[in-house]
CSV table of C-alpha atoms in Angstrom, one decimal:
chain,number,residue,atom,x,y,z
A,65,MET,CA,-36.3,-74.7,22.7
A,66,TYR,CA,-33.1,-73.2,21.2
A,67,HIS,CA,-30.0,-73.2,23.4
A,68,ILE,CA,-27.6,-70.4,22.7
A,69,ALA,CA,-24.1,-70.3,24.4
A,70,ILE,CA,-22.1,-67.1,24.7
A,71,CYS,CA,-18.5,-67.6,25.8
A,72,ASP,CA,-16.6,-64.5,26.5
A,73,ASP,CA,-14.5,-63.1,29.3
A,74,ASP,CA,-16.1,-59.7,29.0
A,75,TYR,CA,-19.4,-59.8,30.9
A,76,GLU,CA,-20.5,-56.5,29.5
A,77,PHE,CA,-20.1,-57.8,26.0
A,78,ILE,CA,-22.2,-60.9,26.9
A,79,GLN,CA,-25.0,-58.6,28.1
A,80,ALA,CA,-24.8,-56.4,25.0
A,81,LEU,CA,-24.8,-59.4,22.7
A,82,GLU,CA,-27.9,-60.9,24.5
A,83,LYS,CA,-29.6,-57.5,24.1
A,84,MET,CA,-28.9,-57.5,20.3
A,85,ILE,CA,-30.2,-61.0,20.0
A,86,ARG,CA,-33.4,-60.1,21.8
A,87,GLN,CA,-33.8,-57.0,19.6
A,88,SER,CA,-33.4,-59.0,16.4
A,89,PRO,CA,-36.4,-59.6,14.2
A,90,SER,CA,-35.5,-63.3,14.3
A,91,PHE,CA,-35.6,-63.5,18.1
A,92,ASP,CA,-37.9,-66.2,19.5
A,93,GLU,CA,-39.1,-66.5,23.1
A,94,ARG,CA,-38.0,-70.2,23.1
A,95,MET,CA,-34.3,-69.1,23.0
A,96,ILE,CA,-32.4,-69.9,26.2
A,97,PHE,CA,-29.1,-68.3,27.0
A,98,HIS,CA,-26.1,-70.0,28.6
A,99,GLU,CA,-23.2,-67.7,29.7
A,100,TYR,CA,-19.6,-68.7,30.1
A,101,SER,CA,-16.6,-66.7,31.1
A,102,ASP,CA,-14.1,-69.1,29.5
A,103,GLY,CA,-13.9,-72.0,27.2
A,104,ARG,CA,-13.0,-74.6,29.8
A,105,ARG,CA,-16.3,-74.0,31.6
A,106,LEU,CA,-18.2,-74.3,28.4
A,107,LEU,CA,-16.6,-77.7,27.7
A,108,GLU,CA,-17.2,-78.9,31.2
A,109,ASP,CA,-21.0,-78.3,30.7
A,110,SER,CA,-21.0,-81.3,28.3
A,111,ASP,CA,-24.6,-82.4,28.8
A,112,PHE,CA,-26.0,-79.5,26.9
A,113,GLN,CA,-26.7,-79.6,23.2
A,114,TYR,CA,-26.2,-76.1,21.9
A,115,ASP,CA,-27.9,-74.8,18.7
A,116,LEU,CA,-25.8,-71.6,18.4
A,117,VAL,CA,-22.4,-70.7,20.0
A,118,PHE,CA,-20.9,-67.3,20.1
A,119,MET,CA,-17.2,-67.8,20.8
A,120,ASP,CA,-14.5,-65.3,21.8
A,121,MET,CA,-11.3,-65.9,19.8
A,122,GLN,CA,-8.9,-65.3,22.7
A,123,TYR,CA,-8.9,-66.6,26.3
A,124,GLY,CA,-6.1,-67.8,28.6
A,125,GLU,CA,-5.1,-71.5,28.3
A,126,LEU,CA,-7.6,-72.4,25.6
A,127,ASP,CA,-8.3,-70.1,22.6
A,128,GLY,CA,-11.6,-70.0,20.8
A,129,TYR,CA,-10.4,-72.3,18.0
A,130,GLN,CA,-9.4,-75.0,20.4
A,131,VAL,CA,-12.7,-74.9,22.3
A,132,ALA,CA,-14.6,-74.9,19.0
A,133,SER,CA,-12.6,-77.9,17.8
A,134,GLU,CA,-13.5,-79.9,20.9
A,135,LEU,CA,-17.2,-78.9,20.6
A,136,ARG,CA,-17.3,-80.0,16.9
A,137,LYS,CA,-16.0,-83.5,18.0
A,138,ARG,CA,-19.0,-83.8,20.3
A,139,ASN,CA,-21.6,-82.2,18.0
A,140,ALA,CA,-21.2,-81.3,14.4
A,141,ASP,CA,-24.5,-79.6,14.0
A,142,PHE,CA,-24.4,-76.3,15.8
A,143,VAL,CA,-24.0,-72.8,14.3
A,144,LEU,CA,-20.8,-71.2,15.3
A,145,ALA,CA,-19.9,-67.5,15.4
A,146,PHE,CA,-16.4,-66.2,16.4
A,147,CYS,CA,-16.4,-62.9,18.1
A,148,THR,CA,-13.2,-60.8,17.9
A,149,GLY,CA,-11.9,-57.4,18.6
A,150,VAL,CA,-8.5,-57.5,16.8
A,151,GLN,CA,-7.6,-61.0,15.8
A,152,VAL,CA,-7.5,-61.8,12.1
A,153,PRO,CA,-9.0,-65.3,11.1
A,154,GLN,CA,-6.3,-67.9,10.4
A,155,ALA,CA,-6.7,-70.7,7.8
A,156,GLU,CA,-7.0,-73.4,10.5
A,157,HIS,CA,-10.0,-71.6,12.0
A,158,PHE,CA,-12.2,-72.5,9.0
A,159,THR,CA,-11.8,-76.2,9.8
A,160,VAL,CA,-14.4,-75.8,12.7
A,161,GLN,CA,-16.8,-74.3,10.2
A,162,PRO,CA,-17.7,-70.8,11.7
A,163,PHE,CA,-20.8,-69.4,10.0
A,164,ARG,CA,-19.8,-65.8,10.8
A,165,TYR,CA,-17.0,-63.7,12.3
A,166,LEU,CA,-18.4,-60.8,14.4
A,167,LEU,CA,-16.3,-57.7,15.0
A,168,LYS,CA,-17.0,-56.5,18.5
A,169,ASP,CA,-16.6,-52.8,17.7
A,170,ASP,CA,-18.9,-52.9,14.7
A,171,ALA,CA,-22.4,-52.9,16.2
A,172,GLU,CA,-24.2,-52.3,12.9
A,173,SER,CA,-22.7,-55.4,11.2
A,174,MET,CA,-23.1,-57.5,14.3
A,175,GLN,CA,-26.8,-56.8,14.4
A,176,ARG,CA,-27.1,-57.8,10.7
A,177,TYR,CA,-25.1,-61.0,11.2
A,178,ILE,CA,-27.0,-61.9,14.3
A,179,CYS,CA,-30.2,-62.1,12.3
A,180,ASP,CA,-28.4,-64.4,9.8
A,181,LEU,CA,-27.2,-66.6,12.6
A,182,LEU,CA,-30.6,-67.0,14.2
A,183,THR,CA,-32.2,-67.7,10.9
A,184,GLU,CA,-29.6,-70.4,10.2
A,185,MET,CA,-30.0,-71.9,13.6
A,186,LYS,CA,-33.8,-72.2,13.1
A,187,LYS,CA,-33.3,-73.7,9.7
A,188,LEU,CA,-31.1,-76.5,11.1
A,189,ASN,CA,-33.6,-77.1,13.9
A,190,ASP,CA,-36.5,-77.5,11.5
A,191,THR,CA,-35.4,-81.1,11.1
A,192,GLU,CA,-36.6,-83.6,13.7
A,193,THR,CA,-33.2,-85.0,14.5
A,194,ILE,CA,-33.0,-86.1,18.1
A,195,PHE,CA,-29.8,-85.3,20.1
A,196,LEU,CA,-29.1,-86.9,23.5
A,197,PRO,CA,-26.0,-86.3,25.6
A,198,GLN,CA,-24.0,-89.4,26.6
A,199,GLY,CA,-20.9,-88.7,28.8
A,200,GLY,CA,-18.7,-86.3,26.8
A,201,THR,CA,-20.4,-87.0,23.5
A,202,ILE,CA,-23.7,-86.4,21.8
A,203,LEU,CA,-25.8,-89.2,20.4
A,204,ARG,CA,-27.7,-88.4,17.3
A,205,PHE,CA,-30.8,-90.2,16.1
A,206,GLU,CA,-33.5,-89.8,13.4
A,207,PRO,CA,-37.0,-90.0,15.0
A,208,ASP,CA,-37.8,-93.4,13.4
A,209,GLU,CA,-34.6,-95.0,14.7
A,210,ILE,CA,-35.8,-95.1,18.3
A,211,LEU,CA,-38.4,-97.8,19.1
A,212,TYR,CA,-38.6,-97.3,22.8
A,213,ILE,CA,-36.4,-96.4,25.8
A,214,GLU,CA,-36.5,-98.3,29.0
A,215,ARG,CA,-35.6,-97.4,32.6
A,216,THR,CA,-32.3,-98.9,34.0
A,217,LYS,CA,-30.6,-98.6,37.3
A,218,ARG,CA,-28.1,-96.1,36.2
A,219,GLY,CA,-30.0,-94.3,33.5
A,220,SER,CA,-31.8,-95.7,30.5
A,221,LEU,CA,-31.4,-98.1,27.5
A,222,ILE,CA,-32.4,-96.9,24.0
A,223,HIS,CA,-33.8,-99.7,21.7
A,224,LEU,CA,-33.2,-98.9,18.1
A,225,ASN,CA,-34.9,-99.9,14.8
A,226,GLY,CA,-32.8,-101.2,11.9
A,227,VAL,CA,-29.5,-99.8,13.4
A,228,GLU,CA,-26.5,-101.5,14.8
A,229,PRO,CA,-25.9,-101.7,17.7
A,230,ASP,CA,-29.7,-102.1,18.4
A,231,LYS,CA,-29.3,-101.1,22.0
A,232,VAL,CA,-27.5,-98.0,23.3
A,233,PRO,CA,-27.1,-97.1,27.0
A,234,CYS,CA,-27.7,-93.5,28.1
A,235,ASN,CA,-26.9,-91.9,31.4
A,236,ILE,CA,-30.0,-89.7,31.4
A,237,LYS,CA,-32.9,-90.9,33.6
A,238,LEU,CA,-36.2,-91.8,31.9
A,239,PRO,CA,-38.3,-88.9,33.3
A,240,GLU,CA,-35.8,-86.4,31.8
A,241,LEU,CA,-35.8,-88.2,28.5
A,242,TYR,CA,-39.6,-88.1,28.4
A,243,THR,CA,-39.5,-84.4,29.0
A,244,ARG,CA,-37.1,-84.0,26.1
A,245,LEU,CA,-38.9,-86.4,23.7
A,246,LYS,CA,-42.6,-85.9,24.4
A,247,GLU,CA,-42.9,-83.4,21.5
A,248,ASN,CA,-41.3,-86.0,19.2
A,249,GLY,CA,-44.1,-88.4,19.8
A,250,PHE,CA,-43.0,-90.5,22.8
A,251,GLU,CA,-45.3,-91.6,25.6
A,252,TYR,CA,-45.4,-93.9,28.6
A,253,PRO,CA,-47.4,-97.1,28.1
A,254,HIS,CA,-45.8,-98.3,31.4
A,255,ASN,CA,-43.7,-96.7,34.1
A,256,SER,CA,-40.7,-98.6,32.9
A,257,TYR,CA,-40.5,-97.3,29.3
A,258,ILE,CA,-41.5,-94.7,26.8
A,259,VAL,CA,-42.4,-95.7,23.3
A,260,ASN,CA,-42.2,-94.0,19.9
A,261,LEU,CA,-45.9,-93.7,19.0
A,262,ARG,CA,-45.2,-93.5,15.3
A,263,LEU,CA,-43.6,-97.0,15.3
A,264,ILE,CA,-46.6,-98.8,16.7
A,265,THR,CA,-48.3,-101.1,14.3
A,266,SER,CA,-51.2,-102.4,16.5
A,267,ILE,CA,-52.6,-101.8,19.9
A,268,THR,CA,-55.0,-103.9,22.1
A,269,ARG,CA,-56.4,-103.3,25.5
A,270,ASP,CA,-53.1,-104.1,27.3
A,271,THR,CA,-50.5,-104.7,24.6
A,272,ILE,CA,-48.8,-102.7,21.8
A,273,THR,CA,-46.9,-104.2,18.9
A,274,LEU,CA,-44.0,-102.3,17.4
A,275,ILE,CA,-42.8,-102.2,13.8
A,276,ASN,CA,-40.1,-104.8,14.6
A,277,GLN,CA,-42.9,-107.2,15.9
A,278,GLU,CA,-41.8,-106.7,19.5
A,279,GLU,CA,-44.7,-106.6,22.0
A,280,LEU,CA,-44.8,-104.4,25.1
A,281,ASN,CA,-47.4,-104.2,27.9
A,282,ILE,CA,-49.6,-101.3,28.7
A,283,SER,CA,-50.2,-100.7,32.4
A,284,ARG,CA,-53.7,-100.0,33.7
A,285,SER,CA,-52.6,-96.7,35.3
A,286,ARG,CA,-51.2,-95.5,32.0
A,287,ALA,CA,-53.7,-96.9,29.5
A,288,ASP,CA,-56.1,-94.0,29.1
A,289,CYS,CA,-53.5,-91.3,28.7
A,290,PHE,CA,-51.4,-93.5,26.5
A,291,LYS,CA,-54.2,-94.4,24.1
A,292,GLU,CA,-55.3,-90.7,23.9
A,293,ARG,CA,-51.8,-89.6,22.9
A,294,PHE,CA,-51.6,-92.5,20.4
A,295,SER,CA,-54.8,-91.3,18.8
A,296,GLN,CA,-53.5,-87.7,18.6
A,297,VAL,CA,-50.3,-88.8,16.9
A,298,LEU,CA,-52.1,-91.2,14.6
A,299,SER,CA,-54.4,-88.4,13.4
A,300,ILE,CA,-51.5,-86.2,12.2
A,301,ARG,CA,-48.9,-88.6,10.9
């Protein structure tokens, strides 16, 4: 999925922009839109990892640059487009790395730039980097850094391979993490944890051994499904 945030106090502009995106040759049905009327609401929705953000330059208390600066602190890897009617870009605006400036009254150039923005967003997402929200920040992992994730009382605990610290708490529940990470090759061998199938070195009837020599149990109820998924991943890696 691609998550696109549009932050503007003009609802008609938001609707027009979404229409342009849907009409773009680079549009993909996996694109999900998130609409915000001001920057504060966008920042409050901190559990979302956005791939592309369209940001109005002028609001009330917070301007577009201030909001973008805070977003960059949480996640450096999204594509940013400033939308403006009259405001001229200032030198400080470039510190938040906008990919494009869109002039609201120039529909022709907006349509052209939207295609560029969607292409750039897809290019960045071709990598398998895993992003997970944690409080007001975003945790970033390469796929082979996560060994497994276990259920905890208040969320989950991420066990890492060759990284310090080797355990990182996460406030997302295990079922939601599984939904997010299934396509990255994670599966349940047991109700208490999901495992990175690509980091398994051996498997028996009721045990798996990970690349760090740690052993985990396979529950009877999960065994058949787990071993089928493992075979699928093994055949393509």
